[in-house]
Coordinates of C-alpha atoms and ligand atoms in Angstrom, one line a residue:
X1 CA -21.6 57.6 -13.5
X2 CA -23.3 56.8 -10.2
X3 CA -24.7 53.3 -10.0
X4 CA -28.2 54.6 -9.4
X5 CA -28.1 57.0 -12.4
X6 CA -30.8 55.8 -14.9
X7 CA -29.4 57.9 -17.8
X8 CA -26.8 56.5 -20.0
X9 CA -26.0 58.0 -23.4
X10 CA -27.7 55.2 -25.4
X11 CA -31.0 56.8 -25.1
X12 CA -34.1 54.7 -25.8
X13 CA -36.1 57.1 -27.8
X14 CA -39.5 55.5 -28.0
X15 CA -40.4 56.2 -24.3
X16 CA -38.8 59.7 -24.6
X17 CA -41.0 60.5 -27.7
X18 CA -44.0 59.2 -25.8
X19 CA -43.2 61.7 -23.0
X20 CA -42.5 64.6 -25.4
X21 CA -43.8 64.0 -28.9
X22 CA -42.0 67.1 -30.4
X23 CA -38.7 65.3 -29.9
X24 CA -39.5 62.9 -32.7
X25 CA -38.8 65.5 -35.5
X26 CA -35.2 65.8 -34.1
X27 CA -34.2 62.2 -34.1
X28 CA -31.4 61.3 -36.6
X29 CA -29.4 58.2 -37.3
X30 CA -26.4 57.9 -34.8
X31 CA -23.5 55.5 -34.5
X32 CA -23.9 51.7 -34.7
X33 CA -27.4 51.9 -36.2
X34 CA -28.6 53.7 -33.0
X35 CA -30.8 56.7 -33.0
X36 CA -29.4 60.1 -31.9
X37 CA -30.0 63.8 -32.0
X38 CA -27.8 66.7 -33.2
X39 CA -26.2 67.8 -30.0
X40 CA -25.1 71.1 -31.5
X41 CA -28.8 72.0 -32.1
X42 CA -30.1 73.7 -28.9
X43 CA -33.7 72.9 -29.7
X44 CA -33.0 69.2 -30.0
X45 CA -30.9 69.2 -26.8
X46 CA -33.7 71.1 -25.0
X47 CA -36.4 68.6 -26.1
X48 CA -34.2 65.7 -25.1
X49 CA -33.7 67.0 -21.6
X50 CA -37.4 67.9 -21.3
X51 CA -38.3 64.3 -22.3
X52 CA -35.8 62.8 -19.8
X53 CA -37.4 64.8 -17.0
X54 CA -40.9 63.9 -18.0
X55 CA -40.1 60.2 -18.7
X56 CA -38.1 59.5 -15.6
X57 CA -39.5 61.9 -13.0
X58 CA -42.9 63.0 -14.4
X59 CA -41.6 66.6 -14.2
X60 CA -43.2 69.2 -16.4
X61 CA -40.5 71.5 -17.7
X62 CA -40.0 74.3 -20.1
X63 CA -37.1 76.6 -20.6
X64 CA -37.0 80.2 -21.8
X65 CA -35.0 80.6 -25.0
X66 CA -31.5 81.8 -24.3
X67 CA -31.2 80.4 -20.8
X68 CA -28.8 77.7 -19.7
X69 CA -30.1 74.3 -20.8
X70 CA -29.0 71.8 -18.2
X71 CA -27.9 68.3 -19.3
X72 CA -30.1 66.3 -16.9
X73 CA -28.0 63.1 -16.7
X74 CA -24.9 65.0 -15.4
X75 CA -26.9 67.3 -13.1
X76 CA -28.6 64.2 -11.6
X77 CA -25.2 62.5 -11.2
X78 CA -24.1 65.3 -8.9
X79 CA -27.2 65.0 -6.8
X80 CA -26.8 61.3 -6.5
X81 CA -23.3 61.6 -5.2
X82 CA -24.2 64.5 -2.9
X83 CA -27.1 62.4 -1.5
X84 CA -24.6 59.8 -0.5
X85 CA -23.0 62.3 1.9
X86 CA -26.2 62.7 3.9
X87 CA -26.7 60.8 7.1
X88 CA -30.0 58.9 7.5
X89 CA -32.7 61.3 8.6
X90 CA -35.3 59.8 10.8
X91 CA -38.8 60.9 10.0
X92 CA -38.1 64.2 8.2
X93 CA -37.3 65.4 4.7
X94 CA -33.8 66.6 4.0
X95 CA -33.5 70.4 3.3
X96 CA -31.4 71.4 0.3
X97 CA -30.2 74.9 -0.7
X98 CA -29.3 75.4 -4.3
X99 CA -27.1 78.4 -4.9
X100 CA -27.8 80.0 -8.4
X101 CA -30.8 77.9 -9.2
X102 CA -31.2 79.4 -12.7
X103 CA -34.3 79.7 -14.9
X104 CA -34.3 75.9 -15.2
X105 CA -34.7 75.2 -11.5
X106 CA -33.0 72.0 -12.3
X107 CA -31.6 71.0 -8.9
X108 CA -34.8 71.7 -6.9
X109 CA -36.8 69.8 -9.5
X110 CA -34.6 66.8 -9.4
X111 CA -34.1 67.0 -5.7
X112 CA -37.8 67.0 -5.0
X113 CA -38.8 64.5 -7.6
X114 CA -36.0 62.0 -7.0
X115 CA -35.2 62.4 -3.2
X116 CA -38.2 64.2 -1.8
X117 CA -35.9 67.0 -0.5
X118 CA -37.4 70.2 0.6
X119 CA -35.6 72.8 -1.5
X120 CA -34.7 76.5 -1.4
X121 CA -33.0 78.1 -4.5
X122 CA -31.1 81.4 -4.5
X123 CA -30.7 83.5 -7.6
X124 CA -29.6 87.0 -8.6
X125 CA -31.3 87.2 -12.0
X126 CA -34.8 88.5 -11.8
X127 CA -36.0 87.1 -15.0
X128 CA -34.6 83.6 -14.1
X129 CA -36.5 83.9 -10.8
X130 CA -39.8 84.6 -12.4
X131 CA -39.3 81.8 -14.9
X132 CA -38.4 79.3 -12.1
X133 CA -41.5 80.3 -10.1
X134 CA -43.6 79.4 -13.2
X135 CA -42.0 76.0 -13.1
X136 CA -43.0 75.5 -9.5
X137 CA -46.6 76.3 -10.4
X138 CA -46.4 73.8 -13.2
X139 CA -45.5 70.9 -10.8
X140 CA -47.8 70.3 -7.9
X141 CA -45.1 68.4 -6.0
X142 CA -42.9 71.4 -6.1
X143 CA -45.2 73.8 -4.3
X144 CA -43.1 73.8 -1.1
X145 CA -40.0 75.0 -3.1
X146 CA -38.9 78.5 -2.2
X147 CA -36.8 80.9 -4.3
X148 CA -34.9 83.7 -2.6
X149 CA -33.3 86.6 -4.4
X150 CA -29.7 87.4 -3.7
X151 CA -29.7 91.2 -4.2
X152 CA -25.9 91.5 -4.3
X153 CA -24.2 89.5 -7.0
X154 CA -20.9 89.7 -5.1
X155 CA -22.5 87.9 -2.1
X156 CA -23.5 84.2 -1.9
X157 CA -24.9 83.2 1.5
X158 CA -25.7 86.4 3.4
X159 CA -29.3 87.5 3.0
X160 CA -30.3 84.0 1.8
X161 CA -30.1 81.9 5.0
X162 CA -32.5 82.9 7.7
X163 CA -31.5 83.1 11.4
X164 CA -31.4 79.6 12.9
X165 CA -32.5 78.0 9.7
X166 CA -30.9 74.5 9.0
X167 CA -30.0 72.8 5.8
X168 CA -28.7 69.3 5.3
X169 CA -27.0 70.1 2.0
X170 CA -25.9 73.0 -0.2
X171 CA -25.4 72.4 -3.9
X172 CA -24.0 74.8 -6.4
X173 CA -23.2 75.0 -10.1
X174 CA -21.2 78.2 -10.1
X175 CA -21.0 80.8 -12.9
X176 CA -17.6 80.1 -14.5
X177 CA -16.6 82.9 -16.9
X178 CA -15.0 86.2 -15.9
X179 CA -17.2 88.4 -18.0
X180 CA -19.9 88.5 -20.6
X181 CA -17.7 88.4 -23.6
X182 CA -15.7 85.4 -22.3
X183 CA -19.0 83.6 -21.8
X184 CA -20.2 84.3 -25.3
X185 CA -16.9 83.4 -26.9
X186 CA -16.6 80.1 -25.1
X187 CA -20.2 79.2 -26.1
X188 CA -19.5 80.0 -29.8
X189 CA -16.3 77.9 -29.6
X190 CA -18.2 75.0 -28.1
X191 CA -20.9 75.1 -30.8
X192 CA -18.2 75.2 -33.5
X193 CA -16.3 72.1 -32.1
X194 CA -19.6 70.2 -31.7
X195 CA -20.8 70.7 -35.2
X196 CA -21.1 67.3 -36.9
X197 CA -19.6 65.5 -33.9
X198 CA -21.5 62.7 -32.2
X199 CA -20.8 63.9 -28.7
X200 CA -23.2 64.1 -25.8
X201 CA -24.0 66.6 -23.1
X202 CA -21.8 69.5 -24.2
X203 CA -24.3 71.9 -25.6
X204 CA -25.8 74.7 -23.5
X205 CA -27.6 77.9 -24.2
X206 CA -27.2 80.4 -21.5
X207 CA -28.0 84.1 -21.1
X208 CA -24.7 85.8 -20.5
X209 CA -25.8 86.8 -17.0
X210 CA -26.0 83.2 -15.9
X211 CA -22.6 82.3 -17.0
X212 CA -20.3 84.9 -15.5
X213 CA -19.2 86.2 -12.2
X214 CA -16.7 89.0 -11.6
X215 CA -13.3 87.2 -11.4
X216 CA -14.8 84.0 -12.8
X217 CA -15.2 80.6 -11.2
X218 CA -12.1 81.0 -9.1
X219 CA -13.4 84.2 -7.4
X220 CA -16.8 82.6 -6.8
X221 CA -15.3 79.5 -5.2
X222 CA -13.1 81.6 -2.9
X223 CA -16.1 83.7 -1.9
X224 CA -18.2 80.6 -1.1
X225 CA -15.3 78.9 0.8
X226 CA -14.8 82.0 3.0
X227 CA -18.5 82.6 3.6
X228 CA -19.2 78.9 4.3
X229 CA -17.3 79.0 7.6
X230 CA -19.8 81.6 9.0
X231 CA -22.7 79.2 8.3
X232 CA -21.0 75.9 9.3
X233 CA -23.5 75.3 12.1
X234 CA -26.5 75.9 9.8
X235 CA -25.5 73.8 6.8
X236 CA -24.4 70.3 7.3
X237 CA -22.7 69.5 3.9
X238 CA -21.5 72.2 1.5
X239 CA -20.9 71.0 -2.0
X240 CA -19.9 72.9 -5.2
X241 CA -19.1 71.8 -8.7
X242 CA -15.7 72.9 -10.0
X243 CA -15.5 73.1 -13.8
X244 CA -11.8 73.8 -14.1
X245 CA -9.7 71.1 -12.3
X246 CA -6.9 73.6 -11.6
X247 CA -9.3 75.6 -9.4
X248 CA -9.7 72.7 -7.0
X249 CA -6.5 73.3 -5.1
X250 CA -7.2 77.0 -4.4
X251 CA -10.7 76.2 -3.5
X252 CA -9.6 73.6 -0.9
X253 CA -7.0 76.1 0.4
X254 CA -9.7 78.6 1.2
X255 CA -12.0 76.1 2.7
X256 CA -9.3 74.9 5.0
X257 CA -9.0 78.4 6.5
X258 CA -12.3 77.8 8.2
X259 CA -11.1 74.5 9.8
X260 CA -13.6 72.0 8.3
X261 CA -14.0 68.7 10.0
X262 CA -14.1 66.9 6.6
X263 CA -13.2 68.0 3.1
X264 CA -13.2 65.8 -0.1
X265 CA -13.2 66.0 -3.8
X266 CA -15.7 63.7 -5.5
X267 CA -14.9 62.7 -9.1
X268 CA -17.7 61.8 -11.5
X269 CA -17.4 60.4 -15.0
X270 CA -20.1 60.5 -17.6
X271 CA -19.2 59.0 -21.0
X272 CA -15.9 60.6 -22.0
X273 CA -16.4 63.5 -19.8
X274 CA -15.2 63.8 -16.2
X275 CA -16.1 66.4 -13.7
X276 CA -15.8 66.9 -9.9
X277 CA -17.3 68.6 -6.9
X278 CA -15.8 69.6 -3.6
X279 CA -17.7 68.6 -0.4
X280 CA -16.9 69.9 3.0
X281 CA -18.5 70.2 6.5
X282 CA -17.7 72.0 9.7
X283 CA -19.9 69.6 11.8
X284 CA -19.0 66.6 13.7
X285 CA -19.6 63.3 11.9
X286 CA -19.4 61.1 14.9
X287 CA -22.4 58.9 16.0
X288 CA -24.1 59.2 12.6
X289 CA -25.1 56.2 10.6
X290 CA -24.1 57.1 7.1
X291 CA -26.2 55.7 4.3
Ligands
SAH1 N1 -28.2 75.8 -11.4 C1 -28.4 76.0 -12.8 C2 -27.8 77.4 -13.2 C3 -26.3 77.5 -13.0 S1 -25.6 78.9 -13.7 C4 -27.8 74.9 -13.6 O1 -27.0 74.1 -13.0 O2 -28.1 74.8 -14.8 C5 -25.1 79.9 -12.3 C6 -26.3 80.6 -11.8 O3 -25.8 81.4 -10.7 C7 -26.9 81.7 -12.7 O4 -28.3 81.5 -12.8 C8 -26.6 83.0 -12.1 O5 -27.6 84.0 -12.4 C9 -26.5 82.7 -10.7 N2 -25.7 83.5 -9.8 C10 -24.6 84.2 -10.1 N3 -24.1 84.9 -9.0 C11 -24.9 84.5 -8.0 C12 -25.0 84.8 -6.6 N4 -24.1 85.6 -6.0 N5 -26.0 84.3 -5.8 C13 -26.9 83.5 -6.4 N6 -26.9 83.1 -7.7 C14 -25.9 83.7 -8.5

């Protein structure tokens, strides 16, 4: 976990219950006389994440039933590591583009609240977009956030980035299943494995649309890699989570085709879970004072 991540899995429930009183009804005894929640219960997981956002960032957040419930500690870890890539910006806010922002709007919410980034989110799902727009209205500090609709699910960047527009950072948590039935089956398996286990951060809801892309994660990553070279002068750092480790090699291979000036894999660990994102740029890193 990043040194600046305030969330470890030994949650202190009293400030969280103060932030979101409904959480109290879901607290159960955990290991070593600690308190916990049932991580296989989507309602409990949702309220925990809602409380984390309110307690730490004063973010007001709700989630429509059936949509992907983000595990805030892990999502924030990704942004902390991505933030480390950014050069020091004198006198202006960093601009971040979140591909597939979802109904939860999680990265723009965290990006604005924790780093004061100016955020744009893209999304294909109309329902998710209208929900995310509601979240912007619920948080005064988010009013500068824009959501742009990607009309073609097979495309990622075209139609989203305006001519001459500049971003310091792109983040993305890609859809990872090949089709709707694979997404539903995996979710059912996950819930079954979880039942009764004292594990953290593995539960998610998720409308099927949110979780799949034709060809799965690998196809999405290839597409992003190829498209990125076209926008190399407009986006300083591209980053993208990769959920299956075996996809990292292919992803890097496709990124290299565009001749990046830097390309790296950043490993993250959170409890027993590890994950990674790939970061690459086509811009010159010389003469920049890195944070
Ligand atoms: N960022 C959120 C949601 C990630 S799920 C989170 O981390 O929880 C992936 C999201 O990508 C879904 O909301 C899905 O609808 C969206 N998506 C799928 N294909 C897309 C595309 N081509 N362009 C933009 N968003 C897309």
